[in-house]
Short mmCIF file of C-alpha atoms (C1' of nucleotides) in Angstrom, two decimals:
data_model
loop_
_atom_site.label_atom_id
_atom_site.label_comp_id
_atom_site.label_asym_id
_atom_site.label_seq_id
_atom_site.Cartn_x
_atom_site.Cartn_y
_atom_site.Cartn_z
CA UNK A 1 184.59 33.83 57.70
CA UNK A 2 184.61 33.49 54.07
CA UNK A 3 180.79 33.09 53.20
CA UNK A 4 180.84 32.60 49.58
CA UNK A 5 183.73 32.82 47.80
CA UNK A 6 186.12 30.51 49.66
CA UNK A 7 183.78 28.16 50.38
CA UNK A 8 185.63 25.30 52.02
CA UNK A 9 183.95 22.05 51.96
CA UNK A 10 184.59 19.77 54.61
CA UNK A 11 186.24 16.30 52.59
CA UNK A 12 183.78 13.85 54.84
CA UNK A 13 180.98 16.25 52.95
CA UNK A 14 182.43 15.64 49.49
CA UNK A 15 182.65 11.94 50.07
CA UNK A 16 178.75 12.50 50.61
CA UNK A 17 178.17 14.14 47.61
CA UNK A 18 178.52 11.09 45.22
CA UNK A 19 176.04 9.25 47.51
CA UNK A 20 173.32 12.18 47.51
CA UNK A 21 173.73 12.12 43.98
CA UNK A 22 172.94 8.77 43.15
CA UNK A 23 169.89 8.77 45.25
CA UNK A 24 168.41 11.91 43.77
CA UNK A 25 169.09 10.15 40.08
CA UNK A 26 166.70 7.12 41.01
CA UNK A 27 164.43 10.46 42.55
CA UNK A 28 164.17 11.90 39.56
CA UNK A 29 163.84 8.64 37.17
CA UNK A 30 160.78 8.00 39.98
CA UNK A 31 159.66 11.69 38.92
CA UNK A 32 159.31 13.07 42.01
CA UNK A 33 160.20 16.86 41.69
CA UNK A 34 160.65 17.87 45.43
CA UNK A 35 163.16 15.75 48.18
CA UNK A 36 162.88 16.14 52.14
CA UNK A 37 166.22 16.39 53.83
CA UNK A 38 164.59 13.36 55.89
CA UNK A 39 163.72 11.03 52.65
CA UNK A 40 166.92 11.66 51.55
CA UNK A 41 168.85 10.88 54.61
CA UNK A 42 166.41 7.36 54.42
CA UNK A 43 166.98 6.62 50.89
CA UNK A 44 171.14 7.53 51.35
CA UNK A 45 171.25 5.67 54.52
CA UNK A 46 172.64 8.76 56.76
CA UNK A 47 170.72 10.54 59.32
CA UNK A 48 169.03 13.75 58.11
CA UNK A 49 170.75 16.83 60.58
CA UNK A 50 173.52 15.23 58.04
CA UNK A 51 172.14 15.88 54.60
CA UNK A 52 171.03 19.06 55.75
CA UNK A 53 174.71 19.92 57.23
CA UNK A 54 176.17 19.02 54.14
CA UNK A 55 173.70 20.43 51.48
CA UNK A 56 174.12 23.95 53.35
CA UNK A 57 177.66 23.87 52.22
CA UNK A 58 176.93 24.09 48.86
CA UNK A 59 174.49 26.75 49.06
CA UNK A 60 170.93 27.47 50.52
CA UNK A 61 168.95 25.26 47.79
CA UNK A 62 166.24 24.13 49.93
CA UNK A 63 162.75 26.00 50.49
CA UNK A 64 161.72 25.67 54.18
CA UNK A 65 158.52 23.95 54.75
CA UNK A 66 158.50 21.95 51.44
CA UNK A 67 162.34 20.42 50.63
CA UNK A 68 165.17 20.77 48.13
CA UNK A 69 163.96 20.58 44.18
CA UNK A 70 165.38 17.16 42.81
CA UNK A 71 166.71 18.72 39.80
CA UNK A 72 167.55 21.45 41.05
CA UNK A 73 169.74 19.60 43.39
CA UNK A 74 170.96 17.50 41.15
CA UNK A 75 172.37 19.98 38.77
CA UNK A 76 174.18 21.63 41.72
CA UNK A 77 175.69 18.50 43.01
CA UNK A 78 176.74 17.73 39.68
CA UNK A 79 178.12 21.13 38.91
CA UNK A 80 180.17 20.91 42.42
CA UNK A 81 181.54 17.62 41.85
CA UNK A 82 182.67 18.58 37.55
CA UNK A 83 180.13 15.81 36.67
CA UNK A 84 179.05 18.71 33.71
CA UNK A 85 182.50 18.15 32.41
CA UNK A 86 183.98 15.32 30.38
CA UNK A 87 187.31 13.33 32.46
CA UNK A 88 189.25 11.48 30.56
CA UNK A 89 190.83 8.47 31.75
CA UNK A 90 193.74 6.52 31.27
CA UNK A 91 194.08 2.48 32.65
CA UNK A 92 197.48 1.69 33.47
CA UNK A 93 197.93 -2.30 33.30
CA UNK A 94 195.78 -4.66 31.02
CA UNK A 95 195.77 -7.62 33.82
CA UNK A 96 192.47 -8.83 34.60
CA UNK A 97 191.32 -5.92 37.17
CA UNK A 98 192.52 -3.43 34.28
CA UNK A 99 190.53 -5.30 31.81
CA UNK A 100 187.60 -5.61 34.06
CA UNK A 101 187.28 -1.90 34.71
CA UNK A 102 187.70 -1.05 30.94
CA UNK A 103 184.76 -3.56 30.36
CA UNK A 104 182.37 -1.36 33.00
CA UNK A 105 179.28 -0.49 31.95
CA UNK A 106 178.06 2.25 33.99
CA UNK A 107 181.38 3.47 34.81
CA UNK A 108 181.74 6.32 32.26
CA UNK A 109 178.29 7.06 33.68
CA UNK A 110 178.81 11.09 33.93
CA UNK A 111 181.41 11.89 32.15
CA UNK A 112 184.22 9.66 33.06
CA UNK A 113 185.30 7.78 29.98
CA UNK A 114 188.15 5.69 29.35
CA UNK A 115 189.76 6.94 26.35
CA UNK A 116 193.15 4.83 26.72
CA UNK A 117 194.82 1.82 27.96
CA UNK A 118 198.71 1.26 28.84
CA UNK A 119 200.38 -2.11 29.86
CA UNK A 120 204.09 -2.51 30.06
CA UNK A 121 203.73 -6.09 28.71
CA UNK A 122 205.29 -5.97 25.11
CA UNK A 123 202.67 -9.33 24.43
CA UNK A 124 199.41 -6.84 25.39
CA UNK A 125 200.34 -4.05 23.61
CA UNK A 126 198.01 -4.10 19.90
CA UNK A 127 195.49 -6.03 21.43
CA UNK A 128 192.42 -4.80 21.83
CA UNK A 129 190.51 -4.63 24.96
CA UNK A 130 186.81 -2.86 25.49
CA UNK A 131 187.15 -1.33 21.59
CA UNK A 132 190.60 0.42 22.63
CA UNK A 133 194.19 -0.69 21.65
CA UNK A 134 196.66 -1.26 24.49
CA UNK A 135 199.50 1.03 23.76
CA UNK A 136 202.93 0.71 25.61
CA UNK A 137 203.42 1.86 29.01
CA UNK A 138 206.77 3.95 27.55
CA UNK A 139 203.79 6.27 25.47
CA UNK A 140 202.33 7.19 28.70
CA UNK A 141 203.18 10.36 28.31
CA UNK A 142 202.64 10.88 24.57
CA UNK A 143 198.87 8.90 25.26
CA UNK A 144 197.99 12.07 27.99
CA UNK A 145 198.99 14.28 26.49
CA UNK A 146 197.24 13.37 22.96
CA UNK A 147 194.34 12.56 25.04
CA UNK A 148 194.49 15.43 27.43
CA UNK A 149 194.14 12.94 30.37
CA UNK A 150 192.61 14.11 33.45
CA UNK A 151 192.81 10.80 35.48
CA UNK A 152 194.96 7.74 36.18
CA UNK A 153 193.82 4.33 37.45
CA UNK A 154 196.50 2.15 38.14
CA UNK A 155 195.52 -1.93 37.84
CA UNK A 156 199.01 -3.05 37.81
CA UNK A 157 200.67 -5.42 40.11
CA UNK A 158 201.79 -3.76 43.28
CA UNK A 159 205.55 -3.81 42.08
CA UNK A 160 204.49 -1.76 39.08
CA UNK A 161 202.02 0.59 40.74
CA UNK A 162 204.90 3.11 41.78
CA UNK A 163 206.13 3.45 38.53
CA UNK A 164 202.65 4.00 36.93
CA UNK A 165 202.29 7.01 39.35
CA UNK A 166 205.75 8.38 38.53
CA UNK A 167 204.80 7.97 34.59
CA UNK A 168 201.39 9.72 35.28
CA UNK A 169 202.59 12.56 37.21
CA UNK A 170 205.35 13.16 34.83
CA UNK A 171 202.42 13.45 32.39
CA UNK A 172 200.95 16.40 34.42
CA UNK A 173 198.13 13.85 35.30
CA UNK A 174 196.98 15.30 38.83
CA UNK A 175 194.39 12.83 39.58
CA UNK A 176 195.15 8.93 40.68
CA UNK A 177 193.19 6.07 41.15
CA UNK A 178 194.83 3.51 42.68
CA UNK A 179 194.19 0.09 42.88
CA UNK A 180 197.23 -2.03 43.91
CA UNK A 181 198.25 -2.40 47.27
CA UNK A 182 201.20 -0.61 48.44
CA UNK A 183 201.53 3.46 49.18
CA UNK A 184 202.20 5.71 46.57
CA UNK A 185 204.28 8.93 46.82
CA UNK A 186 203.73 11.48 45.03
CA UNK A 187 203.60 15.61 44.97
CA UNK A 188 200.93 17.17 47.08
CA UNK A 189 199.74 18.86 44.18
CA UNK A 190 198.71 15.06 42.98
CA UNK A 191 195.13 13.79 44.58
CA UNK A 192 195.36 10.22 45.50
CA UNK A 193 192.62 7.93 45.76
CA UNK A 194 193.27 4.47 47.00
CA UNK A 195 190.68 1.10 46.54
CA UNK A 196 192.11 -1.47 47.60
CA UNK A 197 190.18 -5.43 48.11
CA UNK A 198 192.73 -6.62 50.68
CA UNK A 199 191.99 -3.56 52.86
CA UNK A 200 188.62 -4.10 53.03
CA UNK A 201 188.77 -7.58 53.85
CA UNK A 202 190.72 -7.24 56.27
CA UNK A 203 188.51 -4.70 58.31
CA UNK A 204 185.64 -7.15 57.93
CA UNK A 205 187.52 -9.59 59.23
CA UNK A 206 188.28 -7.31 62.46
CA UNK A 207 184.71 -6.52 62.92
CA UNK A 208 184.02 -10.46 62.47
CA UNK A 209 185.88 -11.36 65.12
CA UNK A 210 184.40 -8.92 67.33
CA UNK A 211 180.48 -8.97 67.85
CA UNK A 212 180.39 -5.39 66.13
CA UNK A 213 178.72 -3.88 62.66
CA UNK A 214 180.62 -1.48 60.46
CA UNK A 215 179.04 1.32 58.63
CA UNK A 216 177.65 0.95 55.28
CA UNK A 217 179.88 3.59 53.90
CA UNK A 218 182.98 3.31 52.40
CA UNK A 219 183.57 6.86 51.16
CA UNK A 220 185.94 7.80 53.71
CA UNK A 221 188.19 10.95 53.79
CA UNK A 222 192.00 10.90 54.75
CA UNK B 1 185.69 -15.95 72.53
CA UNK B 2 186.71 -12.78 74.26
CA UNK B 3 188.35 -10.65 71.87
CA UNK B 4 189.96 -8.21 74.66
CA UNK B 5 188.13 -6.98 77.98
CA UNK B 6 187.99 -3.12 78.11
CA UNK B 7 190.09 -2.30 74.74
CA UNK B 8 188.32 -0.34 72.51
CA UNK B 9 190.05 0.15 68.76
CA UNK B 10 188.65 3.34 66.87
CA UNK B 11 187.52 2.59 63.40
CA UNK B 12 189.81 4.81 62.34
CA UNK B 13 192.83 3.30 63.47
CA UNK B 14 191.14 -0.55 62.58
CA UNK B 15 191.39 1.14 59.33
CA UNK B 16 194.84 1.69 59.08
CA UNK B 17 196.01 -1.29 60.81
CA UNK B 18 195.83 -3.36 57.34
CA UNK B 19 197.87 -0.69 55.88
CA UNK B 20 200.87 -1.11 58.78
CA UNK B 21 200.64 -4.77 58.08
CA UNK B 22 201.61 -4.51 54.58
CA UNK B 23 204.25 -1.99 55.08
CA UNK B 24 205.74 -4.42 58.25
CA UNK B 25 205.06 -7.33 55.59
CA UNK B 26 207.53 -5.36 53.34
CA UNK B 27 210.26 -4.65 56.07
CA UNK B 28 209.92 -8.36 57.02
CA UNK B 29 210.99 -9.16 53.70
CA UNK B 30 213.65 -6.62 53.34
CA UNK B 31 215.58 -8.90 56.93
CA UNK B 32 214.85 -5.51 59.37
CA UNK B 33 213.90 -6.81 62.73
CA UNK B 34 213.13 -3.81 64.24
CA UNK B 35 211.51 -0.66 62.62
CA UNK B 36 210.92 2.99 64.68
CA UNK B 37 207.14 4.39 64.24
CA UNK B 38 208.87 7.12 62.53
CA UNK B 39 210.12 4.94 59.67
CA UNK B 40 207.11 3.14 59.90
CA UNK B 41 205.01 5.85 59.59
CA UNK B 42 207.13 7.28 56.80
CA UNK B 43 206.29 3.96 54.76
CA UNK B 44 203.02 4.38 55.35
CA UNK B 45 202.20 7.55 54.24
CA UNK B 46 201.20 9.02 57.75
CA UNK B 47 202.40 10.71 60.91
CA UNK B 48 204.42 9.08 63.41
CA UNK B 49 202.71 10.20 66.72
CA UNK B 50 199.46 7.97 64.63
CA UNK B 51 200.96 5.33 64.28
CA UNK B 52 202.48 5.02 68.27
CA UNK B 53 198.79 6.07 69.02
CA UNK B 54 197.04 3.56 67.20
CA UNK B 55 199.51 0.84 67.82
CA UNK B 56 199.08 1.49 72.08
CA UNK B 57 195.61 0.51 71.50
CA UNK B 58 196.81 -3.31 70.66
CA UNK B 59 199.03 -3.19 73.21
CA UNK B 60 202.79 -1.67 74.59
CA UNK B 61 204.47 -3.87 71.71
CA UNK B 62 207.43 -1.46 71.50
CA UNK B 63 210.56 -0.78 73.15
CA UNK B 64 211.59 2.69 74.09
CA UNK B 65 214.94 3.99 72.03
CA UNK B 66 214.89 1.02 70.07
CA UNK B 67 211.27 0.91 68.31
CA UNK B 68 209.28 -2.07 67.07
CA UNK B 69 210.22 -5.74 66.72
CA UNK B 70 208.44 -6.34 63.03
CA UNK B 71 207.87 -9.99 63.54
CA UNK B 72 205.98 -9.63 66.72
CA UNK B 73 204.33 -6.63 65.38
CA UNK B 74 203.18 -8.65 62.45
CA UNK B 75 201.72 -11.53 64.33
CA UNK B 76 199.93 -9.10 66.80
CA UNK B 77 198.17 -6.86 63.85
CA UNK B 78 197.79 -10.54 62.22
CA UNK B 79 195.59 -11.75 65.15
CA UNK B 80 193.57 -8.58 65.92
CA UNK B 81 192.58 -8.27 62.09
CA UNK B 82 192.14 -12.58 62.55
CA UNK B 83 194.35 -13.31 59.56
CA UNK B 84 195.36 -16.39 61.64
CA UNK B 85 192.00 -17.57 60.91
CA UNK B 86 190.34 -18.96 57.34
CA UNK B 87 187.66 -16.79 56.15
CA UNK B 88 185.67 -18.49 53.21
CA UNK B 89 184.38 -16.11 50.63
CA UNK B 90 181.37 -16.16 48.29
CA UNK B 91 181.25 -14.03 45.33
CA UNK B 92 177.60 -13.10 43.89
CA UNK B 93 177.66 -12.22 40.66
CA UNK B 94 180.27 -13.40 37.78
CA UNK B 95 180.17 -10.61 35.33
CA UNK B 96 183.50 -8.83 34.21
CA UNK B 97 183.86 -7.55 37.82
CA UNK B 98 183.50 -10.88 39.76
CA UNK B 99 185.07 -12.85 37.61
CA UNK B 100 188.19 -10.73 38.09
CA UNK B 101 187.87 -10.71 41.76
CA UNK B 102 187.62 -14.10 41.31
CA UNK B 103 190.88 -14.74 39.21
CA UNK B 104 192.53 -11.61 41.63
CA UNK B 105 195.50 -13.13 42.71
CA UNK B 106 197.15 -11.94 46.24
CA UNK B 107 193.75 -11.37 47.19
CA UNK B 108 193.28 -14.75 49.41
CA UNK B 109 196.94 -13.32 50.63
CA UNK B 110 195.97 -14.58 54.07
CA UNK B 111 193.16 -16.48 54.87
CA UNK B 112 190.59 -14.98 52.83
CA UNK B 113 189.71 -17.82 49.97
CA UNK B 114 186.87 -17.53 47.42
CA UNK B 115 185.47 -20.97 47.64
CA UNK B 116 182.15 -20.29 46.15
CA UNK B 117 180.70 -18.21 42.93
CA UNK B 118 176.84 -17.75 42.61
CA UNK B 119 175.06 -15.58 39.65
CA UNK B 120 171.30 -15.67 38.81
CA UNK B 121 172.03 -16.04 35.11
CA UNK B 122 171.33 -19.46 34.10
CA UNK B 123 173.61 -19.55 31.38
CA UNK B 124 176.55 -18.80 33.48
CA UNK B 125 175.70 -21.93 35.91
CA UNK B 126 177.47 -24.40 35.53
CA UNK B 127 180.61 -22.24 33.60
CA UNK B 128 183.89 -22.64 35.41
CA UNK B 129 185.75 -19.76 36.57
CA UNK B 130 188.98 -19.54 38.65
CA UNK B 131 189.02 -23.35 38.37
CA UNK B 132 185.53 -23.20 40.68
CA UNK B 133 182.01 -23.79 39.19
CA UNK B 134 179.46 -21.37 39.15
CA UNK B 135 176.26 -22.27 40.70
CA UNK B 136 172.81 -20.95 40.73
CA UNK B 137 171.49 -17.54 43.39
CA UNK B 138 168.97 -20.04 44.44
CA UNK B 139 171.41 -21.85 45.93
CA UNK B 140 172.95 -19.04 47.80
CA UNK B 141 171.41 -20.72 50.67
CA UNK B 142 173.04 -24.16 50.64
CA UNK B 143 176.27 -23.15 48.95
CA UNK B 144 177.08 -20.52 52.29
CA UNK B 145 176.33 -23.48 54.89
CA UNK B 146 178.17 -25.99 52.92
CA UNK B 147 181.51 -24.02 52.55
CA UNK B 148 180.93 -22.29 56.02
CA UNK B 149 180.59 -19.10 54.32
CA UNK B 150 182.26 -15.97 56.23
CA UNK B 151 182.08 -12.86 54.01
CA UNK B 152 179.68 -12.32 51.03
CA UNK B 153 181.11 -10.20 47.90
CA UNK B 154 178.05 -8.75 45.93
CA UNK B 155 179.32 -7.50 42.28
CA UNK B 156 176.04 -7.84 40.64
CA UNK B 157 174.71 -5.02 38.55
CA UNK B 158 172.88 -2.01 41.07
CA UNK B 159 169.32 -3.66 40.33
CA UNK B 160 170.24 -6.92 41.83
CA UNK B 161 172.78 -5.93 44.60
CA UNK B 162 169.46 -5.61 47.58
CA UNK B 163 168.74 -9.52 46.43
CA UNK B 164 172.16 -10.37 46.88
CA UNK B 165 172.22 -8.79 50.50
CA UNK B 166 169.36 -9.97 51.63
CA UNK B 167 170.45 -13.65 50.29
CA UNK B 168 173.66 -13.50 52.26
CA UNK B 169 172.17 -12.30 55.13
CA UNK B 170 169.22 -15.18 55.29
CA UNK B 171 171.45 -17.38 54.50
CA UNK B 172 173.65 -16.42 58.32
CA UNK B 173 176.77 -14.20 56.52
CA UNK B 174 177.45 -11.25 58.59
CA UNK B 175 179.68 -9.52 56.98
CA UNK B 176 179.83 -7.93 52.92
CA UNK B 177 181.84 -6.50 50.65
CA UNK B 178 179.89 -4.20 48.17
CA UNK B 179 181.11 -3.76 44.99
CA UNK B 180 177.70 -2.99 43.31
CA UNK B 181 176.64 1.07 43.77
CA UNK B 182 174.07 1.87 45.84
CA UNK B 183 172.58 1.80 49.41
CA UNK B 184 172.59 -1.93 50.56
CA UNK B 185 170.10 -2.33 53.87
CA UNK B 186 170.74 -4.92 56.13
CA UNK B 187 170.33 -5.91 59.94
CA UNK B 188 172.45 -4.05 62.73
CA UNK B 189 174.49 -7.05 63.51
CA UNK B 190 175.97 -7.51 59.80
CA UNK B 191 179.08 -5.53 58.98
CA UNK B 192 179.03 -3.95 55.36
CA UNK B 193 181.95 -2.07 53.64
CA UNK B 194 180.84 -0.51 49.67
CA UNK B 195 183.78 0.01 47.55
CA UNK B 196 182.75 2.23 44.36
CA UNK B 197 184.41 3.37 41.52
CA UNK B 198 181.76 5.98 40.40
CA UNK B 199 181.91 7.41 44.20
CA UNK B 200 185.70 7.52 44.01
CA UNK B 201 186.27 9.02 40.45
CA UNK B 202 183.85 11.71 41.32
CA UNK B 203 185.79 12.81 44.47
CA UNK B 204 188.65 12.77 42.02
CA UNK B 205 186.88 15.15 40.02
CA UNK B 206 185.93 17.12 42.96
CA UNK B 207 189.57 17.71 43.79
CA UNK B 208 190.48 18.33 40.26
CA UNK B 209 188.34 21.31 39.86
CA UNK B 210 189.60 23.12 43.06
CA UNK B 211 193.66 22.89 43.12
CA UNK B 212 193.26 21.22 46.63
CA UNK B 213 194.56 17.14 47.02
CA UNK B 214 193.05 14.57 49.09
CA UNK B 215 194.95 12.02 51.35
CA UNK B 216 196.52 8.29 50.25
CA UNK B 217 194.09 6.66 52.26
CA UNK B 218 190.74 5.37 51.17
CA UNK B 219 189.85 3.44 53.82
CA UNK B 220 187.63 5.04 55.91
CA UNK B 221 185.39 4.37 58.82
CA UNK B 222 181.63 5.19 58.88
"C1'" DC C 1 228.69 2.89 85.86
"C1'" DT C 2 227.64 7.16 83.63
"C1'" DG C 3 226.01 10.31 80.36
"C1'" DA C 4 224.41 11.23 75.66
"C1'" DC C 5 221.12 9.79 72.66
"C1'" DT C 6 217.05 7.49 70.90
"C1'" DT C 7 212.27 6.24 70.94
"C1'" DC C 8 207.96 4.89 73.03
"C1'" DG C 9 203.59 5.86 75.67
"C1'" DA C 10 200.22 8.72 77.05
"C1'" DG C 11 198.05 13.12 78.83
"C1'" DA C 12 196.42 17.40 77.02
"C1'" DA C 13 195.08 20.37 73.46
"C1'" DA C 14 193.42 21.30 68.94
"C1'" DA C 15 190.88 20.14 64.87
"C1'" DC C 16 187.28 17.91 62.91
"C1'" DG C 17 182.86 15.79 62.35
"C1'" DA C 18 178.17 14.35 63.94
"C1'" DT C 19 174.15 15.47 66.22
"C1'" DC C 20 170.84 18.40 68.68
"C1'" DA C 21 167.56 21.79 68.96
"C1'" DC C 22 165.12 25.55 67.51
"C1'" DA C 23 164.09 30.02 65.15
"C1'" DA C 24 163.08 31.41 60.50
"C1'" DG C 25 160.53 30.91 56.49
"C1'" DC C 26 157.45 28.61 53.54
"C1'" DT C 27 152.60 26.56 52.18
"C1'" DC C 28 147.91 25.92 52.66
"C1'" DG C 29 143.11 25.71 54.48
"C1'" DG C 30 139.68 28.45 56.00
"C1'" DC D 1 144.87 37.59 56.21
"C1'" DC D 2 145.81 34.39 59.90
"C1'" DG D 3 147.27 30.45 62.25
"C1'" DA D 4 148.64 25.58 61.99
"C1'" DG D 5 151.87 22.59 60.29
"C1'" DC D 6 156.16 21.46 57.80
"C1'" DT D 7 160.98 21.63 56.77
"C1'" DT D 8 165.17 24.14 56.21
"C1'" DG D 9 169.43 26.35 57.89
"C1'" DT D 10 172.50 27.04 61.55
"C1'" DG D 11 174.43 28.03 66.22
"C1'" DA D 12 175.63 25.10 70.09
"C1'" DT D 13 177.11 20.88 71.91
"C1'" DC D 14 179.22 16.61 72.04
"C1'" DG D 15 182.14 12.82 70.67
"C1'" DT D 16 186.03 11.27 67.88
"C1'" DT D 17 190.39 11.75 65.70
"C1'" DT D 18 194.66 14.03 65.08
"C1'" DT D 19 198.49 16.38 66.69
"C1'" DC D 20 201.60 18.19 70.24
"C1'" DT D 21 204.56 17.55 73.91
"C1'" DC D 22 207.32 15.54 77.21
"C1'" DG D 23 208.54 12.23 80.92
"C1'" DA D 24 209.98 7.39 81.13
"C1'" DA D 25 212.68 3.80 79.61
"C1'" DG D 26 215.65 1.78 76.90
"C1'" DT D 27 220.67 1.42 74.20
"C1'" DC D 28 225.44 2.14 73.65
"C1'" DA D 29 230.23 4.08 73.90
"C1'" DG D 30 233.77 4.77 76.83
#
DNA sequence: CTGACTTCGAGAAAACGATCACAAGCTCGG
DNA sequence: CCGAGCTTGTGATCGTTTTCTCGAAGTCAG
């Protein structure tokens, strides 16, 4: 047992942690200063043995009898998932998804700001989209590392996804977002994240066939 | 209609299944008529004993030393997930985000069609987008029995993403694809899947300040 | 037809995650 | 200071998912 030091956190946990996060924010803009593990498994939509469960991991934050101290919280959650640091992004492919996600408001909420976009189309490249210029996908590597990029997101067509990865990596970018369809390989040093429409669809359409209800999260592991 | 008498599919392997159908999609392209679950499951990014698991729960589909026959394995994932059927689509909300879902091409693939766009912004009625015209929230109601609305995709801002649910759902949809961040609370018998960027990107960061790596797959049950 | 080889299907075991249940620890009124 | 009333933290339990393993069932060369 590694109490402290190695604390391993279990990845369904961490896929909680954005959610817990969120609903403490509107907690705190509401003022209130102190959270039950049972109002926040309401407001979060889980069931509270959860929240608790999943809080303990982090630490013993909580005062028995009264709850867990919003900010408090907060500020841990925050500190756990790097939202006290600044990430970088890069958007690989200018289409309209890539455009789209530049255009976010709200997206660069804590510290995760887009700082550069990349298209392979000769015709993007000088525009401007979302106050950046699109540079070419062949300074991918000269853009990270001038922008010390922490983060990929890939909005290219699923032909070109592969090669975005392969150009990110080679960048020493460690962290993907992917959005086109398809699998991506790449080193298991390199965290993958995959969102992908078509996916999604498709389970609804499994469950809407059936008689049966899905869960309202989406935040899964792998 | 009876979907299948005692077969029960784990969400977990529903989840995959869309991912197998792409990758058998790709073999069927590439002429192989028969693919091994080891291949397969090399494709996909996962291990082969899954895949034979999760494939025995449609059925015995495969023959031993010789491995899958990709057409039939296509059309039997095809009719489980009900991509042999049309599934009209409403999107609610046409900001950047919508609007690209709504131009996102290979996203009706197969059978899902955005036939409808709704926003509350009364300077946006009436605007064409993706060759469709964009009508008003109020008519949420009308515009889902008209075009025999099946799934409801909510990209609204957070603030007006409970509105948008709890249109769809009056107005019969049972099943929704969240784009907007957020809890969403609806009745037991409607299906709702939340795809987040925020959520995802902080996961990344997660990851990124350990040295650990996270898995290809995003889609995850609940 | 036979034997070597391949690959599926499924039972069993292991890992993982969700939930239960309750002792421990805190606050507060009197 | 004490006892009643909350709420956390966590060991125990249970269900689900993944992985292991191997017999069964097929192909193919000769």
């Amino acid at each position: 047992m590694t109490p402290d030091p190695g604390r391993r956190i279990p990845e369904a946990t961490v896929a909680r942690l954005p959610l817990y996060y969120r609903v403490l924010l509107e907690s705190a803009e509401a003022r209130v200063s102190t959270i039950s593990s049972d109002r926040l498994a309401e407001m979060a939509g889980v069931n509270a043995a959860k929240v608790r469960k999943d809080l303990s991991y982090l630490g013993s934050f909580g005062t028995r009898g009264v709850g867990y101290d919003v900010d408090y919280l907060l500020h841990e959650i925050a500190r756990e998932l790097g939202l006290t640091q600044d990430w970088p992004c890069v958007i690989v492919g200018v289409g309209n998804l890539g455009a789209a996600l530049a255009n976010y408001r709200g997206f660069g909420a804590r510290g995760f700001r887009v700082v550069a976009l990349v298209d392979a189309d000769p015709a993007k490249v000088g525009q401007t989209v979302a106050d950046l210029r699109v540079e070419a996908f062949a300074e991918l590597g000269t853009v990270c590392a001038r922008e010390r990029i922490a983060i990929g997101i890939i909005a290219t067509p699923a032909g070109a996804a592969q090669d975005a990865a392969d150009g990110l990596v080679g960048a020493g970018v460690r962290s993907v977002l992917n959005f086109a369809s398809g699998v991506l390989s790449v080193p298991d040093d390199v965290s993958v994240r995959k969102v992908d429409l078509a996916t999604e669809l498709q389970i609804l359409g499994f469950y809407q066939l059936r008689g049966a209800n899905t869960a309202l999260n989406t935040s899964r592991p792998a």
